[in-house]
XYZ file of C-alpha atoms in Angstrom:
464
model
C -65.821 69.963 83.051
C -67.709 68.221 80.330
C -64.861 70.123 77.408
C -62.754 68.172 79.999
C -63.919 65.137 80.013
C -64.371 64.752 76.428
C -61.010 65.974 75.260
C -59.328 63.210 78.374
C -61.974 61.208 76.570
C -61.021 61.967 72.888
C -57.580 61.296 73.633
C -57.871 58.255 74.607
C -58.927 57.108 71.859
C -56.571 58.626 69.576
C -54.522 56.604 71.717
C -56.085 53.029 71.347
C -56.343 54.118 68.289
C -52.355 54.400 67.625
C -51.469 51.705 69.722
C -53.993 49.706 67.140
C -51.816 50.767 64.430
C -48.882 49.721 66.196
C -50.109 46.628 66.945
C -51.114 45.908 63.268
C -48.300 47.098 61.878
C -46.280 44.714 63.804
C -48.307 41.612 63.198
C -48.525 42.193 59.320
C -44.676 42.651 59.794
C -43.760 39.129 61.285
C -46.660 38.231 58.957
C -44.162 39.111 55.699
C -41.123 37.671 57.968
C -43.179 34.191 58.831
C -44.080 34.228 54.714
C -40.834 35.034 54.130
C -39.217 31.868 55.868
C -41.854 29.851 54.130
C -40.981 31.140 51.111
C -37.670 30.764 51.973
C -38.031 26.652 53.643
C -40.142 26.336 50.396
C -37.455 27.231 48.311
C -34.720 25.069 50.343
C -37.126 22.378 49.924
C -37.433 22.784 46.006
C -33.476 22.381 45.493
C -33.449 19.729 47.074
C -35.775 17.909 45.114
C -34.309 19.795 42.067
C -31.458 17.907 43.501
C -32.418 15.199 44.233
C -34.425 14.961 40.287
C -31.091 15.542 39.164
C -29.164 13.147 41.226
C -31.583 10.858 39.994
C -31.805 11.846 36.106
C -27.420 11.276 36.239
C -27.291 8.421 37.783
C -30.826 6.307 34.425
C -27.940 8.703 32.153
C -24.847 6.809 32.908
C -26.843 3.287 33.580
C -28.462 4.413 29.780
C -24.963 5.071 28.412
C -23.512 1.636 30.160
C -26.073 -0.173 27.999
C -25.413 1.994 25.221
C -21.824 1.419 25.464
C -22.504 -1.922 26.485
C -23.875 -3.386 23.395
C -21.766 -0.969 20.976
C -18.940 -3.099 22.171
C -20.734 -6.431 21.091
C -21.156 -4.822 17.193
C -18.124 -3.951 17.660
C -16.969 -7.742 18.405
C -19.774 -9.075 15.772
C -18.003 -6.726 13.012
C -14.540 -7.461 14.191
C -16.048 -11.157 13.592
C -17.053 -11.143 10.140
C -14.471 -7.979 8.841
C -11.915 -10.872 9.190
C -13.893 -13.346 7.811
C -14.213 -11.264 4.793
C -10.540 -10.584 4.662
C -9.849 -13.917 5.184
C -11.988 -14.864 2.159
C -11.171 -11.813 -0.114
C -7.068 -12.608 0.911
C -8.255 -16.292 -0.067
C -9.276 -15.184 -3.526
C -6.152 -12.756 -3.912
C -4.023 -15.647 -3.654
C -5.871 -17.802 -6.003
C -6.398 -15.342 -8.229
C -2.420 -14.696 -7.888
C -1.712 -19.357 -7.195
C -3.107 -18.763 -11.966
C -1.991 -16.199 -12.642
C 2.088 -17.563 -11.533
C 0.745 -20.958 -12.962
C 3.225 -22.000 -15.840
C 0.932 -24.777 -16.571
C -2.265 -22.354 -17.510
C 0.172 -19.366 -17.426
C 2.703 -19.641 -20.270
C 3.829 -15.839 -19.464
C 4.621 -16.462 -15.599
C 7.247 -18.729 -17.579
C 9.784 -15.398 -17.570
C 9.134 -15.234 -13.595
C 10.224 -19.019 -12.817
C 13.264 -18.864 -15.295
C 14.957 -15.684 -16.315
C 13.303 -15.329 -19.539
C 14.909 -17.765 -20.631
C 13.166 -20.081 -23.408
C 11.179 -19.328 -25.875
C 7.681 -17.296 -23.450
C 3.373 -16.736 -25.386
C 2.009 -13.456 -23.422
C -1.450 -15.655 -24.519
C -2.564 -17.612 -22.508
C -3.906 -19.997 -24.851
C -3.025 -24.202 -24.658
C 0.697 -24.830 -25.888
C 1.197 -27.080 -28.748
C 2.111 -30.313 -28.567
C 5.329 -29.715 -29.040
C 5.815 -27.297 -26.353
C 3.882 -30.299 -23.895
C 6.136 -33.236 -25.020
C 9.331 -31.079 -24.124
C 7.965 -30.226 -21.157
C 6.449 -33.537 -20.363
C 10.465 -34.406 -21.636
C 12.020 -31.974 -19.033
C 9.692 -33.859 -16.149
C 10.843 -37.568 -16.724
C 14.801 -36.147 -16.911
C 13.757 -34.404 -13.877
C 12.341 -37.664 -12.730
C 15.767 -39.647 -13.654
C 17.971 -37.153 -11.705
C 19.602 -38.972 -8.511
C 17.728 -37.471 -5.064
C 20.219 -36.231 -2.114
C 18.909 -37.557 1.220
C 16.214 -35.716 2.589
C 16.107 -33.278 4.362
C 13.766 -31.105 6.347
C 12.054 -28.508 4.130
C 12.644 -24.810 4.201
C 11.243 -22.304 7.327
C 9.015 -21.196 3.869
C 7.990 -24.056 3.491
C 7.308 -25.465 5.780
C 5.202 -22.421 7.740
C 3.673 -21.016 4.732
C 0.184 -19.280 5.289
C -1.966 -16.380 4.115
C -2.542 -14.089 6.600
C -6.182 -14.517 8.445
C -7.743 -13.710 11.607
C -6.150 -17.996 12.775
C -3.515 -18.430 10.529
C -3.318 -22.590 11.019
C 0.283 -23.278 10.874
C 1.643 -26.707 9.999
C 3.490 -28.173 12.702
C 6.094 -30.907 10.955
C 6.034 -34.364 11.315
C 8.303 -36.836 11.319
C 9.340 -38.245 7.472
C 8.100 -35.311 5.692
C 10.090 -34.149 4.166
C 11.117 -31.778 1.339
C 10.780 -33.823 -2.230
C 14.128 -32.386 -3.314
C 16.018 -29.818 -2.411
C 18.325 -27.821 -5.654
C 20.072 -30.851 -7.572
C 23.946 -29.973 -8.610
C 23.544 -29.836 -12.114
C 20.237 -27.998 -13.372
C 17.941 -30.192 -14.978
C 17.478 -29.919 -18.630
C 14.891 -27.626 -20.536
C 14.258 -25.509 -16.878
C 14.133 -22.275 -18.789
C 10.777 -23.598 -19.605
C 9.124 -26.438 -17.383
C 7.395 -25.587 -14.428
C 9.477 -26.576 -11.483
C 7.155 -24.712 -8.546
C 3.301 -23.896 -8.068
C 2.965 -20.643 -6.377
C 0.937 -20.818 -3.113
C -0.859 -23.278 -4.130
C -4.566 -23.087 -1.867
C -2.689 -20.722 0.488
C -1.475 -23.804 2.399
C 1.754 -26.146 3.291
C 2.581 -28.565 0.728
C 5.730 -29.880 -0.369
C 7.703 -28.875 -2.652
C 11.112 -28.310 -4.237
C 13.359 -26.318 -6.150
C 14.332 -27.810 -9.754
C 16.844 -25.244 -10.578
C 19.496 -22.828 -9.035
C 19.247 -20.595 -5.915
C 16.526 -17.646 -6.383
C 17.889 -14.438 -8.372
C 17.208 -10.901 -7.867
C 15.524 -11.136 -11.261
C 12.938 -13.691 -10.510
C 12.677 -12.330 -7.062
C 11.784 -8.832 -8.421
C 8.812 -10.263 -10.563
C 7.673 -12.181 -8.244
C 7.318 -9.440 -5.716
C 5.672 -6.711 -7.998
C 3.381 -9.262 -9.649
C 2.255 -10.072 -5.706
C 1.578 -6.150 -5.563
C 0.084 -5.861 -8.052
C -2.845 -8.292 -7.515
C -2.815 -6.881 -4.385
C -3.725 -3.189 -5.100
C -5.877 -4.631 -8.202
C -7.856 -7.347 -6.184
C -7.815 -6.843 -2.147
C -7.605 -3.636 -1.171
C -10.972 -2.612 -3.136
C -12.510 -5.512 -1.016
C -11.713 -4.712 1.340
C -12.433 -0.765 1.230
C -15.808 -2.281 0.105
C -15.695 -3.848 3.425
C -15.938 -0.940 5.312
C -18.196 1.091 3.219
C -20.755 -1.995 3.785
C -20.208 -1.584 7.606
C -20.768 2.176 7.259
C -17.421 2.686 8.250
C -16.563 5.687 5.568
C -14.223 7.148 7.864
C -12.282 3.579 7.838
C -12.275 3.369 4.056
C -11.698 7.021 3.183
C -8.466 6.121 6.218
C -7.947 2.579 4.008
C -7.307 3.966 0.853
C -4.709 7.335 1.454
C -3.020 4.764 4.052
C -2.190 2.549 0.595
C -1.121 5.350 -1.404
C 1.179 7.094 1.172
C 4.882 6.232 -0.514
C 6.087 4.232 3.112
C 3.160 1.795 2.938
C 4.016 0.964 -0.267
C 7.546 0.311 0.624
C 6.378 -1.982 3.632
C 3.964 -3.640 0.685
C 6.875 -4.376 -1.093
C 8.872 -5.979 1.328
C 6.091 -8.191 2.416
C 4.896 -9.443 -0.800
C 8.753 -10.629 -1.550
C 7.652 -12.700 2.160
C 5.163 -13.690 0.393
C 6.558 -14.934 -2.558
C 9.576 -16.053 -1.391
C 7.718 -18.156 0.683
C 6.238 -19.542 -1.889
C 8.746 -20.958 -3.609
C 10.715 -21.319 -0.973
C 13.400 -18.724 -1.099
C 14.272 -18.851 2.466
C 16.892 -16.063 2.463
C 14.372 -14.271 0.902
C 11.719 -14.904 2.761
C 13.728 -13.247 5.990
C 14.864 -10.333 4.413
C 11.550 -9.695 3.309
C 10.426 -9.855 6.460
C 12.762 -7.622 8.269
C 12.308 -5.010 5.474
C 8.392 -4.756 6.590
C 9.276 -4.565 10.271
C 11.366 -1.919 9.639
C 9.015 0.068 8.115
C 7.428 0.748 11.029
C 8.319 3.460 13.730
C 7.705 1.548 17.066
C 11.432 2.882 18.403
C 12.952 -0.058 17.540
C 15.399 -1.545 14.872
C 16.527 -4.929 13.382
C 20.130 -5.399 13.617
C 20.405 -7.607 9.677
C 24.209 -9.296 10.995
C 22.504 -9.477 14.115
C 19.900 -12.190 12.598
C 18.798 -14.880 10.404
C 17.460 -18.578 10.272
C 19.209 -21.262 13.398
C 20.821 -24.073 12.024
C 20.917 -27.693 13.603
C 24.140 -29.268 13.698
C 22.797 -31.298 10.062
C 22.191 -27.692 8.605
C 18.399 -27.877 9.242
C 16.390 -25.214 9.658
C 14.897 -24.101 13.139
C 13.757 -21.072 13.347
C 15.649 -17.570 13.230
C 17.504 -15.245 15.937
C 15.943 -11.623 14.838
C 18.849 -9.049 17.067
C 16.477 -5.338 18.233
C 17.878 -2.108 18.963
C 15.943 0.207 20.943
C 16.882 3.435 19.225
C 16.067 5.995 22.261
C 18.090 4.173 25.167
C 21.148 2.326 22.190
C 19.680 -1.774 24.263
C 20.382 -4.742 22.294
C 18.120 -7.945 22.821
C 17.211 -10.631 20.427
C 15.359 -12.727 20.630
C 14.823 -16.790 18.977
C 10.982 -17.243 16.931
C 10.418 -20.669 15.801
C 9.450 -21.519 12.426
C 5.468 -21.010 13.314
C 7.037 -17.857 15.340
C 7.849 -16.401 12.490
C 4.931 -16.778 10.132
C 2.615 -15.555 13.142
C 4.336 -12.120 13.597
C 5.511 -12.102 10.552
C 3.829 -12.975 6.939
C 0.020 -11.989 9.387
C 1.019 -9.595 11.863
C 3.000 -7.433 9.207
C -0.091 -7.478 6.367
C -0.675 -4.515 5.691
C -4.332 -4.592 6.331
C -3.830 -5.743 9.919
C -0.716 -2.540 9.976
C -3.819 -0.806 9.051
C -5.721 -1.715 12.120
C -3.115 -1.675 14.521
C -1.992 2.090 13.253
C -5.823 3.067 12.792
C -6.687 1.478 16.529
C -4.535 3.508 18.245
C -5.008 6.421 16.425
C -8.413 6.823 17.283
C -7.493 5.165 21.142
C -5.555 8.046 20.915
C -7.772 10.740 19.536
C -10.788 10.307 21.738
C -7.966 10.283 25.331
C -7.609 13.576 23.957
C -10.859 14.825 23.113
C -11.468 13.114 27.287
C -8.576 14.822 28.468
C -9.818 18.125 26.901
C -13.296 17.313 27.869
C -12.048 16.856 32.196
C -9.881 19.667 31.294
C -12.556 21.986 30.791
C -14.486 20.182 33.335
C -11.962 21.229 35.622
C -11.500 25.003 35.043
C -15.325 25.697 35.166
C -14.869 24.629 38.471
C -11.780 26.895 39.384
C -13.296 29.880 38.013
C -16.332 29.281 40.235
C -14.431 28.741 43.602
C -12.580 31.766 42.655
C -16.117 33.511 41.714
C -17.782 32.540 45.296
C -14.423 33.448 47.216
C -14.998 36.423 46.080
C -11.258 37.548 45.919
C -10.178 40.605 45.091
C -6.661 43.247 47.054
C -2.877 43.657 45.608
C -4.547 45.341 42.537
C -5.704 42.278 40.745
C -8.127 42.451 38.660
C -10.538 39.532 38.708
C -9.066 37.988 35.537
C -5.718 37.376 36.881
C -6.533 36.019 40.638
C -8.705 33.234 37.924
C -5.537 33.246 36.221
C -3.026 32.692 39.309
C -5.343 30.344 40.997
C -5.587 27.921 37.263
C -1.618 28.410 37.160
C -1.824 26.547 41.271
C -3.783 24.022 40.256
C -2.141 22.952 37.293
C 1.064 22.615 39.646
C -0.598 21.270 42.260
C -2.263 18.853 39.574
C 0.585 17.615 37.361
C 2.470 17.010 41.124
C -1.357 14.740 42.037
C -0.304 12.259 39.739
C 2.726 10.470 42.614
C 0.571 10.957 45.549
C 0.292 7.736 47.123
C -3.000 8.949 47.322
C -3.929 11.294 45.011
C -6.333 14.716 46.122
C -9.819 15.064 44.214
C -10.139 17.691 42.102
C -12.203 19.773 44.803
C -9.324 19.408 47.352
C -7.011 21.314 44.552
C -9.416 23.781 43.598
C -9.735 24.682 47.753
C -5.844 24.291 48.336
C -4.900 26.408 44.909
C -7.714 29.151 46.173
C -5.952 28.587 49.364
C -2.105 28.606 48.395
C -2.951 32.191 46.057
C -4.968 33.754 48.582
C -1.994 33.583 50.774
C 0.727 34.443 49.131
C -0.560 37.779 47.557
C -2.276 38.847 50.515
C -6.279 39.455 48.731
C -9.210 39.598 50.854
C -13.046 37.908 50.820
C -15.563 40.314 50.128
C -18.831 39.339 51.496
C -22.283 41.920 52.146
C -23.927 42.021 55.116
C -27.455 41.434 55.996
C -28.719 45.452 55.073
C -26.629 45.432 52.307
C -23.634 46.525 53.594
C -19.860 45.796 52.013
C -17.635 44.387 54.396
C -13.775 42.370 54.201
C -13.033 39.690 56.123
C -9.701 36.984 55.706
C -10.048 34.323 52.785
C -11.402 31.227 54.437
C -8.896 29.750 52.568
C -5.844 30.553 55.000
């Protein structure tokens, strides 16, 4: 009997031990679940914190970027102000040098430009002999003896001539401000050697008279070539040096290459011809030069010369100009009337080589930046598309993941292009979601996901 009791007692003790082991396993399993839940909770909390830190960092970077952009803009404004001041000084020096070069009193060689080569020419810049000075004085005295026709308004070029600069000052003709005399009907004596005009004196408009006949083509060509040479040898290098002094070697190199381009040389020739014509009061040469300079600009418009020209009142006084344009794409023809001040502002200044370069360089730089921004945006959009396709786990129809990504990319691109005309444009996330939905529905794709035990299960795509 005692043996049976011992057996029963041992069995009971074994049962209690087994239950204890099971209870221990259950407690450990529960502890493991609690620990796993806590780890997951801490992980989610850390993820939220990390996301908040990342958003804060992005906001901070955006703020720093805005401050840096504002600083760069301020520097650009200061640089632009300094650049305009430098160019104004450079062109004043260039024009002063050109005046000295073309002044017959200081440079007898310039007489060949003014007088069409008539009379003796001394190529040395020396003081003229007494006999020559007497001849010059005699010619000037005889000019004063010639009858002066009734006063007429000055030419467009004379009344408005000014050099390019950041703030060109255009002289407004005042009552009583008339030319000294237009061309005399009979050429005065000694026209070949006497100083008949002053070329671009101090860049400011001043009353001048043309004592000889109309400007010949040879005179116009020599004056244009002389001004071009002086501009290329004096003004252009100073502009390049200014860009280098600002540390902008790329812009300096672009300026040098642009000045060497064949199209620029044509533009410079016409523009220089307009400036030289303005200096000597050659109105038609002034207009022809500006029209020729504009024709070198590829802006989609061309000037109809037979419908453009100077505007005169009933007395033959020049009051402005009419310019007729033709749209090369549509064929539309329209005209624009310009005052004397507009001709100079939009012609001499706006068509000057350095202003054309600044305009074209700014357009090129802006286009390059826009392309870079567009490419960066496209790359970011493409990454979002690929990520969404991977997250959706689309498959089926015998297609590889690469094929599916390509289909979704093409669909997203089509939706994105059509999005620009929508009254309420979709966001990138909406475009991507719609693209995945359209592709998955069209190709009857399915979505793969995994169960709690790691088993693969197939579900309809969530985008239908």
